[in-house]
XYZ file of C-alpha atoms in Angstrom:
553
model
C 102.103 116.369 48.162
C 99.697 119.346 48.511
C 99.598 121.608 45.489
C 101.104 124.935 45.407
C 97.812 126.560 46.871
C 96.577 123.900 49.009
C 95.629 125.088 52.461
C 97.491 122.025 54.100
C 100.753 123.462 52.550
C 100.329 126.802 54.566
C 99.907 125.271 58.138
C 102.700 126.310 60.185
C 104.917 124.069 62.061
C 105.847 123.936 65.840
C 107.381 126.924 67.077
C 106.248 129.366 64.441
C 106.294 132.976 65.195
C 102.830 134.257 64.756
C 104.186 137.786 64.374
C 105.525 136.823 60.870
C 101.932 136.821 59.542
C 100.810 140.480 60.214
C 103.209 142.171 57.483
C 101.642 139.988 54.647
C 98.200 141.134 55.821
C 99.254 144.636 55.893
C 101.141 144.599 52.698
C 97.859 143.391 50.899
C 95.538 145.957 52.648
C 98.081 148.930 51.756
C 97.305 147.755 48.097
C 93.763 147.596 48.221
C 93.221 150.393 50.706
C 94.268 152.680 47.888
C 90.855 152.667 46.936
C 90.241 155.447 49.723
C 92.471 157.814 47.788
C 89.694 157.430 44.854
C 89.041 161.136 45.219
C 92.571 161.895 43.864
C 91.339 160.580 40.514
C 87.905 162.529 40.635
C 89.425 165.647 39.163
C 91.450 164.317 36.314
C 88.782 161.980 35.564
C 86.432 165.097 34.907
C 88.981 166.649 32.748
C 90.302 163.823 30.477
C 89.305 165.759 27.275
C 89.579 169.164 28.371
C 92.612 168.735 30.517
C 92.811 172.267 32.064
C 88.974 172.425 32.923
C 86.152 170.173 32.135
C 85.082 169.883 28.366
C 81.532 169.266 27.260
C 81.974 165.652 26.466
C 84.130 165.043 29.640
C 82.632 162.929 32.626
C 81.001 164.626 35.270
C 81.552 164.325 39.097
C 78.385 162.616 39.536
C 79.110 159.838 36.759
C 82.845 159.150 38.075
C 82.279 159.231 41.869
C 80.145 156.059 41.124
C 83.120 153.798 39.997
C 84.209 154.146 43.838
C 80.428 153.093 44.679
C 80.675 149.933 42.168
C 83.917 148.984 43.744
C 82.701 148.817 47.282
C 79.394 147.111 46.298
C 81.291 144.493 44.496
C 83.805 144.226 47.625
C 80.836 143.348 49.758
C 79.338 140.925 47.303
C 82.666 139.202 46.763
C 83.502 138.946 50.458
C 80.016 137.535 51.176
C 80.235 134.977 48.464
C 83.840 133.882 49.171
C 83.320 133.357 52.607
C 82.936 129.673 52.681
C 85.506 129.279 49.907
C 87.926 131.169 52.096
C 87.383 128.829 55.023
C 87.755 125.692 52.535
C 90.861 126.722 50.528
C 92.746 129.006 52.873
C 94.224 132.461 52.400
C 97.114 131.836 49.942
C 94.539 131.020 46.924
C 92.190 133.677 47.820
C 95.032 136.374 48.245
C 96.296 135.271 44.790
C 92.927 135.803 43.114
C 92.556 138.919 44.710
C 95.723 140.157 43.342
C 94.788 139.262 39.848
C 91.394 141.118 40.135
C 92.617 144.179 41.763
C 95.373 144.483 39.359
C 93.760 143.717 36.317
C 91.039 145.961 37.303
C 93.218 148.813 36.978
C 94.420 147.712 33.461
C 90.818 147.333 32.360
C 90.195 150.713 33.475
C 93.178 152.301 31.859
C 91.773 150.928 28.400
C 88.501 152.599 29.439
C 90.072 156.023 30.134
C 92.227 155.734 26.698
C 89.150 154.968 24.683
C 86.860 157.430 26.571
C 84.636 154.384 27.529
C 83.208 154.926 30.903
C 81.476 151.534 31.101
C 85.060 150.034 30.754
C 86.218 151.924 33.797
C 83.186 150.796 35.755
C 83.832 147.001 34.513
C 87.534 147.148 35.408
C 88.018 149.317 38.442
C 84.542 149.000 39.845
C 83.463 145.498 39.308
C 86.626 143.348 38.740
C 88.647 145.617 41.054
C 85.800 145.578 43.623
C 86.101 141.648 43.722
C 89.697 141.821 44.131
C 89.050 144.290 47.128
C 86.377 141.936 48.832
C 88.804 138.808 48.338
C 91.879 140.790 49.599
C 89.804 142.232 52.523
C 88.643 138.942 53.962
C 91.830 136.809 53.482
C 93.531 138.145 56.582
C 91.061 138.699 59.033
C 89.903 135.291 60.282
C 93.694 134.294 59.785
C 94.784 136.616 62.404
C 92.093 136.325 64.781
C 93.073 132.535 64.873
C 96.773 133.660 65.410
C 95.691 135.962 68.225
C 92.809 134.629 70.263
C 94.065 136.458 73.266
C 93.959 139.725 71.465
C 90.930 139.792 68.909
C 90.504 143.232 68.771
C 94.229 144.012 68.122
C 94.239 141.286 65.642
C 91.439 142.733 63.482
C 93.012 145.851 63.855
C 96.254 144.826 62.469
C 94.733 142.961 59.579
C 92.570 145.821 58.451
C 94.886 148.654 59.560
C 96.483 148.474 56.137
C 93.365 149.190 54.437
C 92.872 152.495 56.145
C 96.412 153.451 55.571
C 96.535 152.459 51.646
C 95.815 156.081 50.719
C 98.378 157.382 52.874
C 100.826 155.888 50.237
C 98.427 155.701 47.448
C 97.444 159.534 47.430
C 101.110 160.825 47.050
C 101.876 158.070 44.437
C 98.912 158.735 42.638
C 99.577 162.505 42.566
C 103.380 161.715 41.494
C 102.260 159.622 38.582
C 99.625 162.188 37.390
C 102.136 164.697 37.198
C 104.726 162.574 35.689
C 102.227 161.593 32.726
C 100.396 164.740 32.217
C 100.824 166.758 29.147
C 99.656 170.565 28.522
C 97.020 170.977 25.834
C 97.433 173.111 22.665
C 96.427 176.728 23.251
C 94.040 178.465 20.767
C 95.388 181.404 18.872
C 93.602 184.468 20.244
C 92.623 185.703 16.983
C 90.505 182.735 16.022
C 86.681 183.313 16.935
C 84.849 181.363 19.350
C 81.398 180.432 18.739
C 78.481 178.795 21.079
C 76.712 175.827 19.381
C 73.962 174.026 21.846
C 75.980 175.328 24.764
C 79.231 174.342 23.667
C 82.071 176.690 23.036
C 83.831 175.769 19.837
C 86.139 177.468 17.101
C 87.134 176.441 13.723
C 90.521 174.936 13.451
C 91.875 173.504 10.005
C 88.579 173.839 8.405
C 86.687 172.076 11.068
C 84.721 173.111 14.204
C 86.558 171.851 17.369
C 85.567 172.021 21.030
C 87.469 174.423 23.128
C 87.469 175.158 26.954
C 88.013 178.622 28.337
C 89.963 179.897 31.363
C 90.652 183.281 32.838
C 94.490 183.846 33.390
C 95.840 186.931 34.402
C 92.615 188.692 33.981
C 92.246 187.501 30.370
C 90.265 184.724 28.757
C 92.372 181.997 27.232
C 91.054 179.075 25.388
C 92.498 175.484 24.897
C 91.679 173.016 22.184
C 90.009 170.065 23.610
C 91.491 166.520 23.271
C 95.314 167.715 22.731
C 96.545 167.241 26.015
C 96.642 164.569 28.853
C 95.925 164.498 32.429
C 97.819 161.215 32.653
C 95.222 159.311 34.508
C 95.354 156.278 32.015
C 99.077 155.662 32.357
C 98.781 155.951 36.119
C 96.117 153.291 36.158
C 98.500 151.184 34.099
C 101.496 151.502 36.429
C 99.294 151.192 39.628
C 97.635 147.859 38.061
C 101.181 146.070 37.552
C 102.421 147.363 40.931
C 99.611 146.227 43.242
C 99.430 142.905 41.363
C 103.055 142.061 42.137
C 103.042 143.257 45.648
C 99.962 141.397 46.581
C 101.096 137.973 44.893
C 104.172 138.033 47.097
C 102.318 138.724 50.213
C 99.733 136.011 49.614
C 102.634 133.452 49.401
C 103.715 134.605 52.810
C 100.547 133.609 54.634
C 100.578 130.868 57.320
C 97.556 129.376 59.292
C 97.840 127.851 62.646
C 97.418 124.079 63.233
C 94.203 122.582 64.539
C 93.792 123.202 68.226
C 96.741 125.777 68.532
C 96.830 128.229 71.210
C 99.533 130.730 72.316
C 101.815 129.732 75.199
C 100.552 130.430 78.353
C 97.254 131.623 77.401
C 94.004 130.130 78.628
C 90.324 131.303 77.476
C 88.898 134.096 79.772
C 86.729 132.995 82.729
C 82.897 132.764 82.248
C 82.402 135.726 84.457
C 84.758 138.077 82.512
C 83.562 136.724 79.012
C 79.966 137.478 79.929
C 80.863 141.171 81.323
C 82.282 141.736 77.824
C 79.536 139.771 76.001
C 82.212 137.110 74.622
C 80.588 133.878 73.645
C 82.413 130.557 74.652
C 80.403 128.849 71.667
C 80.670 128.888 67.900
C 77.732 129.580 65.613
C 77.714 128.278 61.978
C 77.934 130.622 59.004
C 74.179 129.877 57.931
C 72.864 129.884 61.483
C 74.361 133.332 62.147
C 72.039 134.592 59.617
C 69.108 133.281 61.596
C 70.070 135.311 64.501
C 68.775 139.023 65.279
C 72.208 139.870 66.330
C 73.552 139.389 63.000
C 71.191 142.077 61.590
C 71.653 144.566 64.331
C 75.457 144.357 63.782
C 74.621 144.815 59.995
C 72.757 147.978 60.743
C 75.729 149.350 62.943
C 78.188 148.667 60.182
C 75.971 149.952 57.526
C 75.066 153.249 58.886
C 78.671 153.751 60.336
C 80.032 153.046 57.034
C 77.567 155.468 55.258
C 78.244 158.122 57.083
C 81.873 158.060 56.300
C 82.175 156.737 53.044
C 80.207 159.403 51.078
C 82.436 162.011 52.630
C 85.446 159.738 51.629
C 84.806 159.734 47.992
C 84.618 163.432 47.646
C 87.020 164.532 50.497
C 89.442 166.540 48.220
C 86.516 167.978 46.413
C 84.731 169.075 49.810
C 87.935 170.483 51.251
C 88.257 172.827 47.808
C 84.852 173.873 47.680
C 84.304 174.719 51.324
C 87.849 176.395 51.827
C 89.435 176.703 48.667
C 87.069 179.569 48.031
C 87.134 181.025 51.208
C 91.018 180.740 52.070
C 92.430 180.434 48.770
C 95.923 181.391 49.657
C 96.059 178.660 52.107
C 93.831 175.724 50.845
C 95.441 174.895 47.217
C 95.817 171.936 45.189
C 98.774 170.817 47.390
C 96.779 171.325 50.664
C 93.754 169.231 49.456
C 95.907 166.442 48.541
C 97.802 166.383 51.865
C 94.479 166.269 53.555
C 93.383 162.978 51.686
C 96.990 161.724 52.844
C 96.011 162.696 56.510
C 92.566 161.005 56.153
C 94.493 157.955 55.345
C 96.929 158.323 58.438
C 94.003 158.888 60.884
C 91.630 155.988 59.163
C 94.655 153.630 59.721
C 95.576 154.711 63.218
C 92.023 154.605 64.332
C 91.584 151.033 63.157
C 94.522 150.014 65.238
C 93.649 152.263 68.162
C 89.925 151.853 68.486
C 90.208 147.868 67.983
C 92.824 147.705 70.769
C 90.701 149.911 73.033
C 87.713 147.495 72.385
C 89.719 144.742 74.001
C 89.549 146.695 77.375
C 86.181 148.323 77.339
C 84.362 145.994 74.946
C 83.046 146.107 71.524
C 79.455 147.614 72.290
C 80.841 150.426 74.608
C 83.311 151.413 71.717
C 80.564 151.555 69.318
C 78.565 153.865 71.611
C 81.399 156.266 71.762
C 81.479 156.242 68.050
C 77.782 157.185 67.529
C 77.469 159.660 70.095
C 80.745 161.704 69.477
C 80.028 161.378 65.524
C 76.517 162.714 65.726
C 78.033 165.826 67.420
C 80.931 166.169 65.048
C 78.454 165.691 61.773
C 76.188 168.461 63.284
C 78.896 170.707 63.775
C 80.458 170.799 60.227
C 77.526 172.766 58.687
C 78.129 175.617 61.286
C 81.771 175.515 60.479
C 80.973 175.970 56.620
C 78.887 178.960 57.496
C 81.336 180.315 59.827
C 84.088 180.501 57.295
C 81.854 181.589 54.523
C 80.951 184.766 56.912
C 84.295 185.222 58.416
C 87.291 183.452 56.534
C 89.726 182.662 59.296
C 91.965 179.674 59.744
C 90.197 178.819 63.173
C 87.449 177.144 61.046
C 89.726 175.421 58.793
C 91.432 173.928 62.050
C 88.310 173.011 63.326
C 86.988 171.434 60.325
C 90.315 169.427 59.999
C 90.223 168.204 63.506
C 86.670 167.034 63.584
C 86.925 165.104 60.133
C 90.153 163.411 61.289
C 88.350 162.364 64.398
C 85.450 161.186 62.291
C 87.715 159.150 60.081
C 89.552 157.433 63.201
C 85.983 156.209 64.111
C 85.298 155.143 60.714
C 88.188 153.093 60.284
C 87.915 151.820 64.047
C 84.264 150.843 63.133
C 85.583 148.589 60.452
C 88.361 147.026 62.638
C 86.234 146.278 65.562
C 83.466 144.376 63.583
C 85.471 141.139 63.063
C 86.109 140.986 66.911
C 82.599 141.879 67.499
C 81.550 139.078 65.607
C 83.859 136.610 67.199
C 82.715 137.658 70.432
C 79.023 137.125 69.660
C 79.350 133.825 67.281
C 82.590 132.618 68.096
C 85.923 132.490 66.285
C 85.643 129.386 64.250
C 83.717 130.555 61.074
C 84.180 134.353 61.764
C 85.769 134.752 58.264
C 82.798 133.605 56.626
C 80.334 135.492 58.813
C 82.471 138.649 58.632
C 82.167 137.940 54.558
C 78.470 137.948 54.717
C 78.366 141.160 56.985
C 80.222 143.101 54.538
C 77.034 143.347 52.436
C 76.378 146.022 54.730
C 79.555 147.699 53.270
C 78.209 147.442 49.767
C 74.701 149.000 50.809
C 76.906 151.857 52.321
C 78.834 151.927 49.369
C 75.623 153.010 47.446
C 74.050 155.141 49.961
C 76.814 157.164 50.880
C 77.808 158.480 47.492
C 74.069 158.704 46.493
C 73.341 161.148 49.387
C 76.431 163.232 49.068
C 76.252 163.569 45.196
C 72.560 163.917 44.880
C 72.220 166.358 47.843
C 75.240 168.471 46.750
C 73.903 168.574 43.217
C 70.373 169.763 44.139
C 72.148 172.447 46.394
C 74.671 173.354 43.130
C 71.921 173.985 40.884
C 69.980 176.234 43.215
C 72.877 178.255 43.995
C 73.581 178.699 40.312
C 69.837 179.593 39.798
C 70.114 181.995 42.545
C 73.203 183.676 41.257
C 72.047 183.931 37.693
C 69.088 185.902 38.835
C 71.425 188.352 40.404
C 73.443 188.848 37.013
C 72.159 191.385 34.340
C 71.018 189.711 31.279
C 73.157 191.558 28.632
C 76.407 190.569 30.791
C 75.427 187.091 31.012
C 74.827 186.846 27.253
C 78.080 188.811 26.551
C 80.249 186.343 28.846
C 78.507 182.947 27.613
C 77.435 183.430 24.252
C 73.830 182.511 25.040
C 70.862 183.890 27.203
C 69.529 183.025 30.287
C 66.877 181.044 28.765
C 69.582 178.517 27.578
C 71.023 178.184 31.328
C 70.291 174.557 31.413
C 72.040 173.719 28.227
C 74.994 175.769 29.258
C 75.111 174.212 32.623
C 75.039 170.685 31.136
C 77.708 171.525 28.866
C 79.868 172.693 31.763
C 79.927 176.307 30.136
C 78.304 177.655 33.240
C 79.236 176.969 36.835
C 79.522 178.702 40.167
C 83.056 180.071 39.836
C 82.552 182.064 36.366
C 79.071 183.364 37.470
C 80.781 184.985 40.494
C 83.432 186.627 38.214
C 79.963 188.669 36.961
C 79.016 189.551 40.347
C 80.323 192.331 42.639
C 83.338 191.612 44.852
C 82.427 190.232 48.379
C 79.496 188.212 46.853
C 78.985 185.104 49.319
C 80.455 182.038 47.440
C 77.642 179.415 48.006
C 80.235 176.599 47.359
C 81.131 176.341 51.088
C 77.655 175.282 52.234
C 76.884 172.512 49.370
C 77.383 169.920 51.864
C 75.035 171.078 54.906
C 72.154 168.867 53.937
C 74.454 165.720 53.655
C 76.140 166.228 57.018
C 72.573 166.653 59.069
C 71.727 163.351 57.240
C 74.745 161.464 58.200
C 74.150 162.718 61.774
C 70.571 160.928 61.813
C 71.960 157.816 60.454
C 74.391 157.476 63.063
C 71.322 157.928 65.550
C 69.597 154.870 63.969
C 72.884 153.000 64.515
C 73.207 153.869 68.179
C 69.900 152.380 68.823
C 70.716 149.087 66.951
C 73.900 149.067 69.064
C 71.890 149.252 72.269
C 69.710 146.444 71.262
C 72.453 143.693 70.761
C 72.559 141.167 73.241
C 74.272 137.732 73.559
C 73.162 134.921 71.026
C 70.598 132.598 72.241
C 72.109 129.176 73.128
C 69.799 127.294 70.711
C 71.994 128.788 67.961
C 75.152 127.217 69.087
C 77.039 124.263 67.593
C 77.029 121.077 69.411
C 79.861 118.632 69.582
C 77.521 116.115 67.685
């Protein structure tokens, strides 16, 4: 009798309804797809100690955004290494291991936040959780493509649709949990003197110097004691880890695979002429042999640069919306608006996966990617113009355009993921598409580094330049009175988060242009360039040479 996790145990019997399989795939992808709502965690992780604003010892945006990057890197590595294993043991065992890794990653991350050890968050959510992402991502894809050989694009879209929609559920859930567990910090008595020591703001409380953070409330400066409240992020990690593990475990046991040689009733493979027109191969290519073809590396470039252009923006979506429009349209774009924006990204990301993958069944995978890149280049180039426009003339027209442009971008970002498995099945056959797809996801790992690296490094460079420009316009005495140190200590003040663009603008005349709206301009132009390279790679893709095909002997 086959074991509980044996592949033979989950082979479907005669008459099995293939439409019972997609819900399990979508459930797993909805859980792991919550990684796309990572930007919800960025603000609280930057305020773990200070709570109301960042304290000197709090983690910076540049340090926490890389947790998302590490998770994506390990996603690709796990998927690449597990491809052959998946083909051998089946999706039930792989899905179960994915549940343990993804849920366990949250639990280890929670410990890291409680102890304020960032490396534990990287190890848990990033490395262990990333392995869960990779295993959970690939387990449904080859299964559904085998169940739906008549609709490969739609099948891949169904398999991957949930991943794009994970943030649709994850974003409001995380927001609610953060609010549930949050605790306000202790407010400092106004009579206690605040000092500046090595760029840090401190006050003597109970005979010892304690770090404090300052905010302007109702026109007056208010200080809070660091380490006395909670943003609720550790508790949120704990609850999510347990919940995701249980849902993914149940879904893994719902998987079924078709028997050898099964085909849908009444379906016959497309005629040779039709197949050639859409570049659909009637032959199979082995996993290792696929890596010896130029087509594999051209598709790798297509996926890598398409993902790079979207993933960096995804990781800081909420921050970007707040910085570009929260400063210019503050009455409209607040915390709730930015959270809803992240939610809508998930909706369009998910919808794009199913829509574009289904469209590719009609117009072909190559033509679909042509649309992605041509339209994507135009939209990325237009975003800096939007930022400049809203900075010069703050009206909702610019916000509406930005919202629409980015939503279209994210439909194509999601559609790129969903169309890739069908593209691979067309080029290399469906027999080993799961393993080949796993190897190709190293492109996602690479993009997971390139995207956030580009957007964080370019944004930080622009931010520091903006700070120096603003400081040069502020009177030295006013600067010293506000921050307790001179301009010669600017670097220390910036490093300790005592000085930022927001509190510098308070010292400048009303109407001074807020530079935060243009911090992402260089990044958008770089993303457009990458899509241009991907466009050329896609144009170069041709059918796989017959010498790479598997033979009967």
